Amino acid sequence: RELAEFKRWAGGVWGPRFSAPMFREVDRRNRWKLSYAEFAEAITIATALDYKMAKSVQEPDVEVLEIYRPPDWLLADANYEAAEEFKQALLKKYGHFVRGWRTALDK
């Protein structure tokens, strides 16, 4: 969900091709590489973007989000009323939330 929210935010700020303009704005010293701390100062999900475990974030690491298509449910608003109805239905049918989850949903 965090990556999906980040992508929506970055696209709103810099447009659909956001990686290059965003990275240039964050990379104030024009080194083409940022430490986690430098990136996190502006954007807080640096560790999720470092798929190479390099302890830094580069433009290609951010560029991958331009093609990432999060499922709609990741960005959907929570429906607490429906969640409560669902939990009550599990409880009523199975007598316990965990039993209901394991029986009906863990398949």
PDB file of N, CA and C in Angstrom:
ATOM      1  N   ARG A   1       0.822  -1.194   0.000  1.00  0.00           N
ATOM      2  CA  ARG A   1       0.000   0.000   0.000  1.00  0.00           C
ATOM      3  C   ARG A   1       0.864   1.254   0.000  1.00  0.00           C
ATOM      4  N   GLU A   2       1.980   1.229   0.721  1.00  0.00           N
ATOM      5  CA  GLU A   2       2.824   2.420   0.777  1.00  0.00           C
ATOM      6  C   GLU A   2       3.367   2.796  -0.598  1.00  0.00           C
ATOM      7  N   LEU A   3       3.793   1.795  -1.374  1.00  0.00           N
ATOM      8  CA  LEU A   3       4.289   2.097  -2.724  1.00  0.00           C
ATOM      9  C   LEU A   3       3.175   2.633  -3.620  1.00  0.00           C
ATOM     10  N   ALA A   4       1.987   2.071  -3.477  1.00  0.00           N
ATOM     11  CA  ALA A   4       0.852   2.545  -4.277  1.00  0.00           C
ATOM     12  C   ALA A   4       0.519   3.994  -3.935  1.00  0.00           C
ATOM     13  N   GLU A   5       0.494   4.315  -2.638  1.00  0.00           N
ATOM     14  CA  GLU A   5       0.228   5.690  -2.214  1.00  0.00           C
ATOM     15  C   GLU A   5       1.344   6.627  -2.677  1.00  0.00           C
ATOM     16  N   PHE A   6       2.572   6.159  -2.588  1.00  0.00           N
ATOM     17  CA  PHE A   6       3.707   6.962  -3.043  1.00  0.00           C
ATOM     18  C   PHE A   6       3.597   7.250  -4.535  1.00  0.00           C
ATOM     19  N   LYS A   7       3.264   6.220  -5.314  1.00  0.00           N
ATOM     20  CA  LYS A   7       3.137   6.412  -6.758  1.00  0.00           C
ATOM     21  C   LYS A   7       2.043   7.428  -7.082  1.00  0.00           C
ATOM     22  N   ARG A   8       0.910   7.321  -6.406  1.00  0.00           N
ATOM     23  CA  ARG A   8      -0.175   8.278  -6.654  1.00  0.00           C
ATOM     24  C   ARG A   8       0.275   9.692  -6.295  1.00  0.00           C
ATOM     25  N   TRP A   9       0.948   9.827  -5.155  1.00  0.00           N
ATOM     26  CA  TRP A   9       1.438  11.141  -4.732  1.00  0.00           C
ATOM     27  C   TRP A   9       2.462  11.695  -5.724  1.00  0.00           C
ATOM     28  N   ALA A  10       3.466  10.883  -6.077  1.00  0.00           N
ATOM     29  CA  ALA A  10       4.519  11.348  -6.989  1.00  0.00           C
ATOM     30  C   ALA A  10       3.945  11.707  -8.357  1.00  0.00           C
ATOM     31  N   GLY A  11       3.001  10.907  -8.842  1.00  0.00           N
ATOM     32  CA  GLY A  11       2.357  11.217 -10.123  1.00  0.00           C
ATOM     33  C   GLY A  11       1.583  12.518 -10.068  1.00  0.00           C
ATOM     34  N   GLY A  12       0.976  12.809  -8.933  1.00  0.00           N
ATOM     35  CA  GLY A  12       0.250  14.066  -8.765  1.00  0.00           C
ATOM     36  C   GLY A  12       1.165  15.266  -8.716  1.00  0.00           C
ATOM     37  N   VAL A  13       2.370  15.083  -8.176  1.00  0.00           N
ATOM     38  CA  VAL A  13       3.321  16.192  -8.056  1.00  0.00           C
ATOM     39  C   VAL A  13       4.107  16.398  -9.342  1.00  0.00           C
ATOM     40  N   TRP A  14       4.640  15.315  -9.929  1.00  0.00           N
ATOM     41  CA  TRP A  14       5.548  15.430 -11.075  1.00  0.00           C
ATOM     42  C   TRP A  14       4.977  14.873 -12.368  1.00  0.00           C
ATOM     43  N   GLY A  15       3.770  14.345 -12.358  1.00  0.00           N
ATOM     44  CA  GLY A  15       3.174  13.795 -13.569  1.00  0.00           C
ATOM     45  C   GLY A  15       3.458  12.308 -13.711  1.00  0.00           C
ATOM     46  N   PRO A  16       2.927  11.666 -14.771  1.00  0.00           N
ATOM     47  CA  PRO A  16       3.026  10.212 -14.911  1.00  0.00           C
ATOM     48  C   PRO A  16       4.456   9.698 -15.107  1.00  0.00           C
ATOM     49  N   ARG A  17       5.340  10.502 -15.638  1.00  0.00           N
ATOM     50  CA  ARG A  17       6.750  10.114 -15.807  1.00  0.00           C
ATOM     51  C   ARG A  17       7.559  10.852 -14.741  1.00  0.00           C
ATOM     52  N   PHE A  18       7.339  10.482 -13.493  1.00  0.00           N
ATOM     53  CA  PHE A  18       7.834  11.270 -12.364  1.00  0.00           C
ATOM     54  C   PHE A  18       9.252  10.961 -11.908  1.00  0.00           C
ATOM     55  N   SER A  19       9.809   9.804 -12.265  1.00  0.00           N
ATOM     56  CA  SER A  19      11.070   9.399 -11.639  1.00  0.00           C
ATOM     57  C   SER A  19      12.206  10.393 -11.889  1.00  0.00           C
ATOM     58  N   ALA A  20      12.415  10.805 -13.134  1.00  0.00           N
ATOM     59  CA  ALA A  20      13.535  11.712 -13.425  1.00  0.00           C
ATOM     60  C   ALA A  20      13.358  13.083 -12.767  1.00  0.00           C
ATOM     61  N   PRO A  21      12.213  13.763 -12.950  1.00  0.00           N
ATOM     62  CA  PRO A  21      12.102  15.080 -12.309  1.00  0.00           C
ATOM     63  C   PRO A  21      12.112  15.002 -10.780  1.00  0.00           C
ATOM     64  N   MET A  22      11.522  13.956 -10.232  1.00  0.00           N
ATOM     65  CA  MET A  22      11.538  13.818  -8.783  1.00  0.00           C
ATOM     66  C   MET A  22      12.960  13.588  -8.288  1.00  0.00           C
ATOM     67  N   PHE A  23      13.679  12.694  -8.947  1.00  0.00           N
ATOM     68  CA  PHE A  23      15.034  12.387  -8.501  1.00  0.00           C
ATOM     69  C   PHE A  23      15.937  13.612  -8.623  1.00  0.00           C
ATOM     70  N   ARG A  24      15.794  14.363  -9.691  1.00  0.00           N
ATOM     71  CA  ARG A  24      16.612  15.572  -9.850  1.00  0.00           C
ATOM     72  C   ARG A  24      16.324  16.590  -8.747  1.00  0.00           C
ATOM     73  N   GLU A  25      15.079  16.683  -8.358  1.00  0.00           N
ATOM     74  CA  GLU A  25      14.719  17.617  -7.295  1.00  0.00           C
ATOM     75  C   GLU A  25      15.253  17.161  -5.933  1.00  0.00           C
ATOM     76  N   VAL A  26      15.225  15.872  -5.679  1.00  0.00           N
ATOM     77  CA  VAL A  26      15.695  15.347  -4.400  1.00  0.00           C
ATOM     78  C   VAL A  26      17.223  15.307  -4.350  1.00  0.00           C
ATOM     79  N   ASP A  27      17.872  15.042  -5.471  1.00  0.00           N
ATOM     80  CA  ASP A  27      19.336  14.940  -5.546  1.00  0.00           C
ATOM     81  C   ASP A  27      19.929  16.342  -5.699  1.00  0.00           C
ATOM     82  N   ARG A  28      19.946  17.083  -4.633  1.00  0.00           N
ATOM     83  CA  ARG A  28      20.347  18.491  -4.681  1.00  0.00           C
ATOM     84  C   ARG A  28      21.823  18.697  -4.987  1.00  0.00           C
ATOM     85  N   ARG A  29      22.642  17.673  -4.732  1.00  0.00           N
ATOM     86  CA  ARG A  29      24.079  17.811  -5.011  1.00  0.00           C
ATOM     87  C   ARG A  29      24.468  17.215  -6.363  1.00  0.00           C
ATOM     88  N   ASN A  30      23.492  16.784  -7.133  1.00  0.00           N
ATOM     89  CA  ASN A  30      23.708  16.233  -8.476  1.00  0.00           C
ATOM     90  C   ASN A  30      24.747  15.112  -8.504  1.00  0.00           C
ATOM     91  N   ARG A  31      24.643  14.194  -7.573  1.00  0.00           N
ATOM     92  CA  ARG A  31      25.563  13.067  -7.534  1.00  0.00           C
ATOM     93  C   ARG A  31      24.980  11.837  -8.214  1.00  0.00           C
ATOM     94  N   TRP A  32      23.710  11.849  -8.571  1.00  0.00           N
ATOM     95  CA  TRP A  32      23.000  10.741  -9.212  1.00  0.00           C
ATOM     96  C   TRP A  32      22.883   9.528  -8.292  1.00  0.00           C
ATOM     97  N   LYS A  33      23.081   9.766  -7.013  1.00  0.00           N
ATOM     98  CA  LYS A  33      22.973   8.703  -6.029  1.00  0.00           C
ATOM     99  C   LYS A  33      22.688   9.356  -4.684  1.00  0.00           C
ATOM    100  N   LEU A  34      21.755   8.755  -3.923  1.00  0.00           N
ATOM    101  CA  LEU A  34      21.385   9.293  -2.620  1.00  0.00           C
ATOM    102  C   LEU A  34      21.497   8.209  -1.558  1.00  0.00           C
ATOM    103  N   SER A  35      21.959   8.581  -0.394  1.00  0.00           N
ATOM    104  CA  SER A  35      21.904   7.653   0.731  1.00  0.00           C
ATOM    105  C   SER A  35      20.445   7.542   1.162  1.00  0.00           C
ATOM    106  N   TYR A  36      20.157   6.517   1.948  1.00  0.00           N
ATOM    107  CA  TYR A  36      18.799   6.397   2.480  1.00  0.00           C
ATOM    108  C   TYR A  36      18.399   7.668   3.218  1.00  0.00           C
ATOM    109  N   ALA A  37      19.307   8.170   4.023  1.00  0.00           N
ATOM    110  CA  ALA A  37      18.984   9.348   4.836  1.00  0.00           C
ATOM    111  C   ALA A  37      18.650  10.545   3.948  1.00  0.00           C
ATOM    112  N   GLU A  38      19.413  10.749   2.900  1.00  0.00           N
ATOM    113  CA  GLU A  38      19.148  11.872   1.996  1.00  0.00           C
ATOM    114  C   GLU A  38      17.798  11.715   1.308  1.00  0.00           C
ATOM    115  N   PHE A  39      17.522  10.505   0.825  1.00  0.00           N
ATOM    116  CA  PHE A  39      16.260  10.274   0.129  1.00  0.00           C
ATOM    117  C   PHE A  39      15.096  10.351   1.106  1.00  0.00           C
ATOM    118  N   ALA A  40      15.269   9.755   2.269  1.00  0.00           N
ATOM    119  CA  ALA A  40      14.194   9.721   3.263  1.00  0.00           C
ATOM    120  C   ALA A  40      13.876  11.101   3.807  1.00  0.00           C
ATOM    121  N   GLU A  41      14.827  12.006   3.723  1.00  0.00           N
ATOM    122  CA  GLU A  41      14.559  13.374   4.165  1.00  0.00           C
ATOM    123  C   GLU A  41      13.391  13.958   3.379  1.00  0.00           C
ATOM    124  N   ALA A  42      13.302  13.604   2.117  1.00  0.00           N
ATOM    125  CA  ALA A  42      12.214  14.096   1.281  1.00  0.00           C
ATOM    126  C   ALA A  42      11.124  13.048   1.084  1.00  0.00           C
ATOM    127  N   ILE A  43      11.513  11.794   1.040  1.00  0.00           N
ATOM    128  CA  ILE A  43      10.576  10.712   0.749  1.00  0.00           C
ATOM    129  C   ILE A  43      10.884   9.554   1.694  1.00  0.00           C
ATOM    130  N   THR A  44       9.882   9.024   2.362  1.00  0.00           N
ATOM    131  CA  THR A  44      10.132   8.116   3.475  1.00  0.00           C
ATOM    132  C   THR A  44      10.157   6.626   3.142  1.00  0.00           C
ATOM    133  N   ILE A  45      10.115   6.225   1.883  1.00  0.00           N
ATOM    134  CA  ILE A  45      10.096   4.794   1.581  1.00  0.00           C
ATOM    135  C   ILE A  45      11.361   4.327   0.874  1.00  0.00           C
ATOM    136  N   ALA A  46      12.463   4.944   1.179  1.00  0.00           N
ATOM    137  CA  ALA A  46      13.722   4.643   0.489  1.00  0.00           C
ATOM    138  C   ALA A  46      14.071   3.165   0.537  1.00  0.00           C
ATOM    139  N   THR A  47      13.904   2.527   1.650  1.00  0.00           N
ATOM    140  CA  THR A  47      14.310   1.127   1.759  1.00  0.00           C
ATOM    141  C   THR A  47      13.508   0.219   0.837  1.00  0.00           C
ATOM    142  N   ALA A  48      12.254   0.535   0.595  1.00  0.00           N
ATOM    143  CA  ALA A  48      11.436  -0.286  -0.296  1.00  0.00           C
ATOM    144  C   ALA A  48      11.900  -0.185  -1.739  1.00  0.00           C
ATOM    145  N   LEU A  49      12.510   0.923  -2.114  1.00  0.00           N
ATOM    146  CA  LEU A  49      12.965   1.110  -3.484  1.00  0.00           C
ATOM    147  C   LEU A  49      14.344   0.517  -3.747  1.00  0.00           C
ATOM    148  N   ASP A  50      15.088   0.218  -2.716  1.00  0.00           N
ATOM    149  CA  ASP A  50      16.444  -0.300  -2.874  1.00  0.00           C
ATOM    150  C   ASP A  50      16.412  -1.821  -3.024  1.00  0.00           C
ATOM    151  N   TYR A  51      15.913  -2.296  -4.152  1.00  0.00           N
ATOM    152  CA  TYR A  51      15.783  -3.734  -4.361  1.00  0.00           C
ATOM    153  C   TYR A  51      17.140  -4.416  -4.546  1.00  0.00           C
ATOM    154  N   LYS A  52      18.190  -3.656  -4.848  1.00  0.00           N
ATOM    155  CA  LYS A  52      19.528  -4.224  -4.991  1.00  0.00           C
ATOM    156  C   LYS A  52      20.288  -4.247  -3.669  1.00  0.00           C
ATOM    157  N   MET A  53      19.674  -3.748  -2.594  1.00  0.00           N
ATOM    158  CA  MET A  53      20.282  -3.709  -1.270  1.00  0.00           C
ATOM    159  C   MET A  53      21.614  -2.955  -1.291  1.00  0.00           C
ATOM    160  N   ALA A  54      21.665  -1.833  -2.006  1.00  0.00           N
ATOM    161  CA  ALA A  54      22.893  -1.061  -2.159  1.00  0.00           C
ATOM    162  C   ALA A  54      23.035   0.031  -1.101  1.00  0.00           C
ATOM    163  N   LYS A  55      22.048   0.158  -0.238  1.00  0.00           N
ATOM    164  CA  LYS A  55      22.048   1.201   0.798  1.00  0.00           C
ATOM    165  C   LYS A  55      22.037   2.605   0.191  1.00  0.00           C
ATOM    166  N   SER A  56      21.500   2.709  -0.996  1.00  0.00           N
ATOM    167  CA  SER A  56      21.331   4.001  -1.651  1.00  0.00           C
ATOM    168  C   SER A  56      20.188   3.862  -2.652  1.00  0.00           C
ATOM    169  N   VAL A  57      19.708   4.977  -3.148  1.00  0.00           N
ATOM    170  CA  VAL A  57      18.628   4.988  -4.138  1.00  0.00           C
ATOM    171  C   VAL A  57      19.100   5.795  -5.328  1.00  0.00           C
ATOM    172  N   GLN A  58      18.917   5.229  -6.520  1.00  0.00           N
ATOM    173  CA  GLN A  58      19.286   5.910  -7.747  1.00  0.00           C
ATOM    174  C   GLN A  58      18.040   6.076  -8.611  1.00  0.00           C
ATOM    175  N   GLU A  59      18.140   6.886  -9.639  1.00  0.00           N
ATOM    176  CA  GLU A  59      16.976   7.161 -10.483  1.00  0.00           C
ATOM    177  C   GLU A  59      16.309   5.892 -11.010  1.00  0.00           C
ATOM    178  N   PRO A  60      17.048   4.883 -11.508  1.00  0.00           N
ATOM    179  CA  PRO A  60      16.366   3.670 -11.980  1.00  0.00           C
ATOM    180  C   PRO A  60      15.553   2.957 -10.895  1.00  0.00           C
ATOM    181  N   ASP A  61      15.970   3.096  -9.644  1.00  0.00           N
ATOM    182  CA  ASP A  61      15.214   2.492  -8.547  1.00  0.00           C
ATOM    183  C   ASP A  61      13.834   3.133  -8.426  1.00  0.00           C
ATOM    184  N   VAL A  62      13.756   4.405  -8.691  1.00  0.00           N
ATOM    185  CA  VAL A  62      12.491   5.134  -8.620  1.00  0.00           C
ATOM    186  C   VAL A  62      11.701   4.942  -9.910  1.00  0.00           C
ATOM    187  N   GLU A  63      12.400   4.819 -11.030  1.00  0.00           N
ATOM    188  CA  GLU A  63      11.773   4.694 -12.341  1.00  0.00           C
ATOM    189  C   GLU A  63      10.838   3.481 -12.427  1.00  0.00           C
ATOM    190  N   VAL A  64      11.140   2.431 -11.697  1.00  0.00           N
ATOM    191  CA  VAL A  64      10.315   1.230 -11.729  1.00  0.00           C
ATOM    192  C   VAL A  64       8.869   1.520 -11.332  1.00  0.00           C
ATOM    193  N   LEU A  65       8.657   2.539 -10.524  1.00  0.00           N
ATOM    194  CA  LEU A  65       7.291   2.862 -10.101  1.00  0.00           C
ATOM    195  C   LEU A  65       6.438   3.412 -11.243  1.00  0.00           C
ATOM    196  N   GLU A  66       7.082   3.895 -12.302  1.00  0.00           N
ATOM    197  CA  GLU A  66       6.303   4.398 -13.436  1.00  0.00           C
ATOM    198  C   GLU A  66       5.554   3.278 -14.145  1.00  0.00           C
ATOM    199  N   ILE A  67       6.061   2.061 -14.072  1.00  0.00           N
ATOM    200  CA  ILE A  67       5.381   0.934 -14.710  1.00  0.00           C
ATOM    201  C   ILE A  67       4.597   0.092 -13.713  1.00  0.00           C
ATOM    202  N   TYR A  68       4.796   0.341 -12.423  1.00  0.00           N
ATOM    203  CA  TYR A  68       4.080  -0.390 -11.383  1.00  0.00           C
ATOM    204  C   TYR A  68       2.602  -0.038 -11.441  1.00  0.00           C
ATOM    205  N   ARG A  69       1.748  -1.040 -11.477  1.00  0.00           N
ATOM    206  CA  ARG A  69       0.298  -0.854 -11.512  1.00  0.00           C
ATOM    207  C   ARG A  69      -0.307  -1.480 -10.256  1.00  0.00           C
ATOM    208  N   PRO A  70      -0.478  -0.695  -9.196  1.00  0.00           N
ATOM    209  CA  PRO A  70      -1.035  -1.270  -7.970  1.00  0.00           C
ATOM    210  C   PRO A  70      -2.491  -1.667  -8.171  1.00  0.00           C
ATOM    211  N   PRO A  71      -2.909  -2.752  -7.538  1.00  0.00           N
ATOM    212  CA  PRO A  71      -4.325  -3.116  -7.634  1.00  0.00           C
ATOM    213  C   PRO A  71      -5.191  -2.051  -6.968  1.00  0.00           C
ATOM    214  N   ASP A  72      -6.392  -1.887  -7.476  1.00  0.00           N
ATOM    215  CA  ASP A  72      -7.292  -0.848  -6.974  1.00  0.00           C
ATOM    216  C   ASP A  72      -7.533  -0.945  -5.474  1.00  0.00           C
ATOM    217  N   TRP A  73      -7.590  -2.169  -4.933  1.00  0.00           N
ATOM    218  CA  TRP A  73      -7.897  -2.316  -3.516  1.00  0.00           C
ATOM    219  C   TRP A  73      -6.823  -1.696  -2.631  1.00  0.00           C
ATOM    220  N   LEU A  74      -5.595  -1.546  -3.129  1.00  0.00           N
ATOM    221  CA  LEU A  74      -4.547  -0.926  -2.320  1.00  0.00           C
ATOM    222  C   LEU A  74      -4.807   0.558  -2.080  1.00  0.00           C
ATOM    223  N   LEU A  75      -5.497   1.186  -3.004  1.00  0.00           N
ATOM    224  CA  LEU A  75      -5.761   2.618  -2.900  1.00  0.00           C
ATOM    225  C   LEU A  75      -7.188   2.937  -2.481  1.00  0.00           C
ATOM    226  N   ALA A  76      -7.979   1.907  -2.277  1.00  0.00           N
ATOM    227  CA  ALA A  76      -9.383   2.114  -1.905  1.00  0.00           C
ATOM    228  C   ALA A  76      -9.487   2.627  -0.466  1.00  0.00           C
ATOM    229  N   ASP A  77     -10.498   3.434  -0.227  1.00  0.00           N
ATOM    230  CA  ASP A  77     -10.766   3.897   1.128  1.00  0.00           C
ATOM    231  C   ASP A  77     -11.322   2.734   1.947  1.00  0.00           C
ATOM    232  N   ALA A  78     -10.941   2.682   3.189  1.00  0.00           N
ATOM    233  CA  ALA A  78     -11.413   1.619   4.073  1.00  0.00           C
ATOM    234  C   ALA A  78     -12.917   1.758   4.315  1.00  0.00           C
ATOM    235  N   ASN A  79     -13.607   0.640   4.332  1.00  0.00           N
ATOM    236  CA  ASN A  79     -15.034   0.606   4.637  1.00  0.00           C
ATOM    237  C   ASN A  79     -15.184  -0.126   5.972  1.00  0.00           C
ATOM    238  N   TYR A  80     -15.109   0.633   7.051  1.00  0.00           N
ATOM    239  CA  TYR A  80     -15.119   0.045   8.387  1.00  0.00           C
ATOM    240  C   TYR A  80     -16.443  -0.634   8.703  1.00  0.00           C
ATOM    241  N   GLU A  81     -17.532  -0.099   8.183  1.00  0.00           N
ATOM    242  CA  GLU A  81     -18.842  -0.712   8.420  1.00  0.00           C
ATOM    243  C   GLU A  81     -18.915  -2.094   7.775  1.00  0.00           C
ATOM    244  N   ALA A  82     -18.454  -2.200   6.537  1.00  0.00           N
ATOM    245  CA  ALA A  82     -18.461  -3.499   5.850  1.00  0.00           C
ATOM    246  C   ALA A  82     -17.516  -4.480   6.543  1.00  0.00           C
ATOM    247  N   ALA A  83     -16.380  -3.996   7.025  1.00  0.00           N
ATOM    248  CA  ALA A  83     -15.444  -4.863   7.740  1.00  0.00           C
ATOM    249  C   ALA A  83     -16.088  -5.422   9.000  1.00  0.00           C
ATOM    250  N   GLU A  84     -16.790  -4.588   9.718  1.00  0.00           N
ATOM    251  CA  GLU A  84     -17.457  -5.039  10.946  1.00  0.00           C
ATOM    252  C   GLU A  84     -18.557  -6.049  10.616  1.00  0.00           C
ATOM    253  N   GLU A  85     -19.325  -5.806   9.552  1.00  0.00           N
ATOM    254  CA  GLU A  85     -20.360  -6.753   9.143  1.00  0.00           C
ATOM    255  C   GLU A  85     -19.742  -8.096   8.777  1.00  0.00           C
ATOM    256  N   PHE A  86     -18.614  -8.055   8.079  1.00  0.00           N
ATOM    257  CA  PHE A  86     -17.924  -9.275   7.684  1.00  0.00           C
ATOM    258  C   PHE A  86     -17.436 -10.050   8.909  1.00  0.00           C
ATOM    259  N   LYS A  87     -16.841  -9.341   9.863  1.00  0.00           N
ATOM    260  CA  LYS A  87     -16.363  -9.994  11.086  1.00  0.00           C
ATOM    261  C   LYS A  87     -17.522 -10.629  11.860  1.00  0.00           C
ATOM    262  N   GLN A  88     -18.639  -9.926  11.933  1.00  0.00           N
ATOM    263  CA  GLN A  88     -19.800 -10.475  12.655  1.00  0.00           C
ATOM    264  C   GLN A  88     -20.353 -11.707  11.948  1.00  0.00           C
ATOM    265  N   ALA A  89     -20.327 -11.697  10.608  1.00  0.00           N
ATOM    266  CA  ALA A  89     -20.796 -12.870   9.859  1.00  0.00           C
ATOM    267  C   ALA A  89     -19.876 -14.071  10.114  1.00  0.00           C
ATOM    268  N   LEU A  90     -18.563 -13.843  10.159  1.00  0.00           N
ATOM    269  CA  LEU A  90     -17.631 -14.928  10.484  1.00  0.00           C
ATOM    270  C   LEU A  90     -17.889 -15.461  11.879  1.00  0.00           C
ATOM    271  N   LEU A  91     -18.059 -14.557  12.814  1.00  0.00           N
ATOM    272  CA  LEU A  91     -18.295 -14.947  14.199  1.00  0.00           C
ATOM    273  C   LEU A  91     -19.593 -15.750  14.334  1.00  0.00           C
ATOM    274  N   LYS A  92     -20.633 -15.293  13.671  1.00  0.00           N
ATOM    275  CA  LYS A  92     -21.928 -15.967  13.750  1.00  0.00           C
ATOM    276  C   LYS A  92     -21.864 -17.372  13.148  1.00  0.00           C
ATOM    277  N   LYS A  93     -21.202 -17.507  12.010  1.00  0.00           N
ATOM    278  CA  LYS A  93     -21.173 -18.793  11.317  1.00  0.00           C
ATOM    279  C   LYS A  93     -20.171 -19.770  11.925  1.00  0.00           C
ATOM    280  N   TYR A  94     -19.008 -19.273  12.366  1.00  0.00           N
ATOM    281  CA  TYR A  94     -17.932 -20.162  12.806  1.00  0.00           C
ATOM    282  C   TYR A  94     -17.641 -20.098  14.301  1.00  0.00           C
ATOM    283  N   GLY A  95     -18.228 -19.159  15.015  1.00  0.00           N
ATOM    284  CA  GLY A  95     -18.060 -19.085  16.450  1.00  0.00           C
ATOM    285  C   GLY A  95     -16.774 -18.413  16.918  1.00  0.00           C
ATOM    286  N   HIS A  96     -15.841 -18.190  16.004  1.00  0.00           N
ATOM    287  CA  HIS A  96     -14.568 -17.554  16.350  1.00  0.00           C
ATOM    288  C   HIS A  96     -13.966 -16.977  15.071  1.00  0.00           C
ATOM    289  N   PHE A  97     -13.377 -15.796  15.172  1.00  0.00           N
ATOM    290  CA  PHE A  97     -12.811 -15.142  13.988  1.00  0.00           C
ATOM    291  C   PHE A  97     -11.744 -15.993  13.312  1.00  0.00           C
ATOM    292  N   VAL A  98     -10.834 -16.536  14.107  1.00  0.00           N
ATOM    293  CA  VAL A  98      -9.725 -17.303  13.528  1.00  0.00           C
ATOM    294  C   VAL A  98     -10.242 -18.567  12.848  1.00  0.00           C
ATOM    295  N   ARG A  99     -11.184 -19.267  13.486  1.00  0.00           N
ATOM    296  CA  ARG A  99     -11.763 -20.467  12.876  1.00  0.00           C
ATOM    297  C   ARG A  99     -12.444 -20.111  11.556  1.00  0.00           C
ATOM    298  N   GLY A 100     -13.180 -19.022  11.551  1.00  0.00           N
ATOM    299  CA  GLY A 100     -13.840 -18.582  10.323  1.00  0.00           C
ATOM    300  C   GLY A 100     -12.846 -18.229   9.237  1.00  0.00           C
ATOM    301  N   TRP A 101     -11.803 -17.525   9.624  1.00  0.00           N
ATOM    302  CA  TRP A 101     -10.781 -17.136   8.645  1.00  0.00           C
ATOM    303  C   TRP A 101     -10.109 -18.381   8.066  1.00  0.00           C
ATOM    304  N   ARG A 102      -9.696 -19.291   8.956  1.00  0.00           N
ATOM    305  CA  ARG A 102      -8.974 -20.484   8.505  1.00  0.00           C
ATOM    306  C   ARG A 102      -9.865 -21.397   7.668  1.00  0.00           C
ATOM    307  N   THR A 103     -11.140 -21.508   8.043  1.00  0.00           N
ATOM    308  CA  THR A 103     -12.051 -22.394   7.329  1.00  0.00           C
ATOM    309  C   THR A 103     -12.516 -21.816   6.005  1.00  0.00           C
ATOM    310  N   ALA A 104     -12.923 -20.568   6.028  1.00  0.00           N
ATOM    311  CA  ALA A 104     -13.533 -19.966   4.844  1.00  0.00           C
ATOM    312  C   ALA A 104     -12.550 -19.257   3.918  1.00  0.00           C
ATOM    313  N   LEU A 105     -11.487 -18.726   4.468  1.00  0.00           N
ATOM    314  CA  LEU A 105     -10.647 -17.856   3.645  1.00  0.00           C
ATOM    315  C   LEU A 105      -9.261 -18.421   3.342  1.00  0.00           C
ATOM    316  N   ASP A 106      -8.690 -19.220   4.211  1.00  0.00           N
ATOM    317  CA  ASP A 106      -7.354 -19.783   3.968  1.00  0.00           C
ATOM    318  C   ASP A 106      -7.462 -21.032   3.102  1.00  0.00           C
ATOM    319  N   LYS A 107      -7.611 -20.834   1.830  1.00  0.00           N
ATOM    320  CA  LYS A 107      -7.727 -21.980   0.906  1.00  0.00           C
ATOM    321  C   LYS A 107      -6.710 -21.861  -0.189  1.00  0.00           C
TER     322      LYS A 107
END
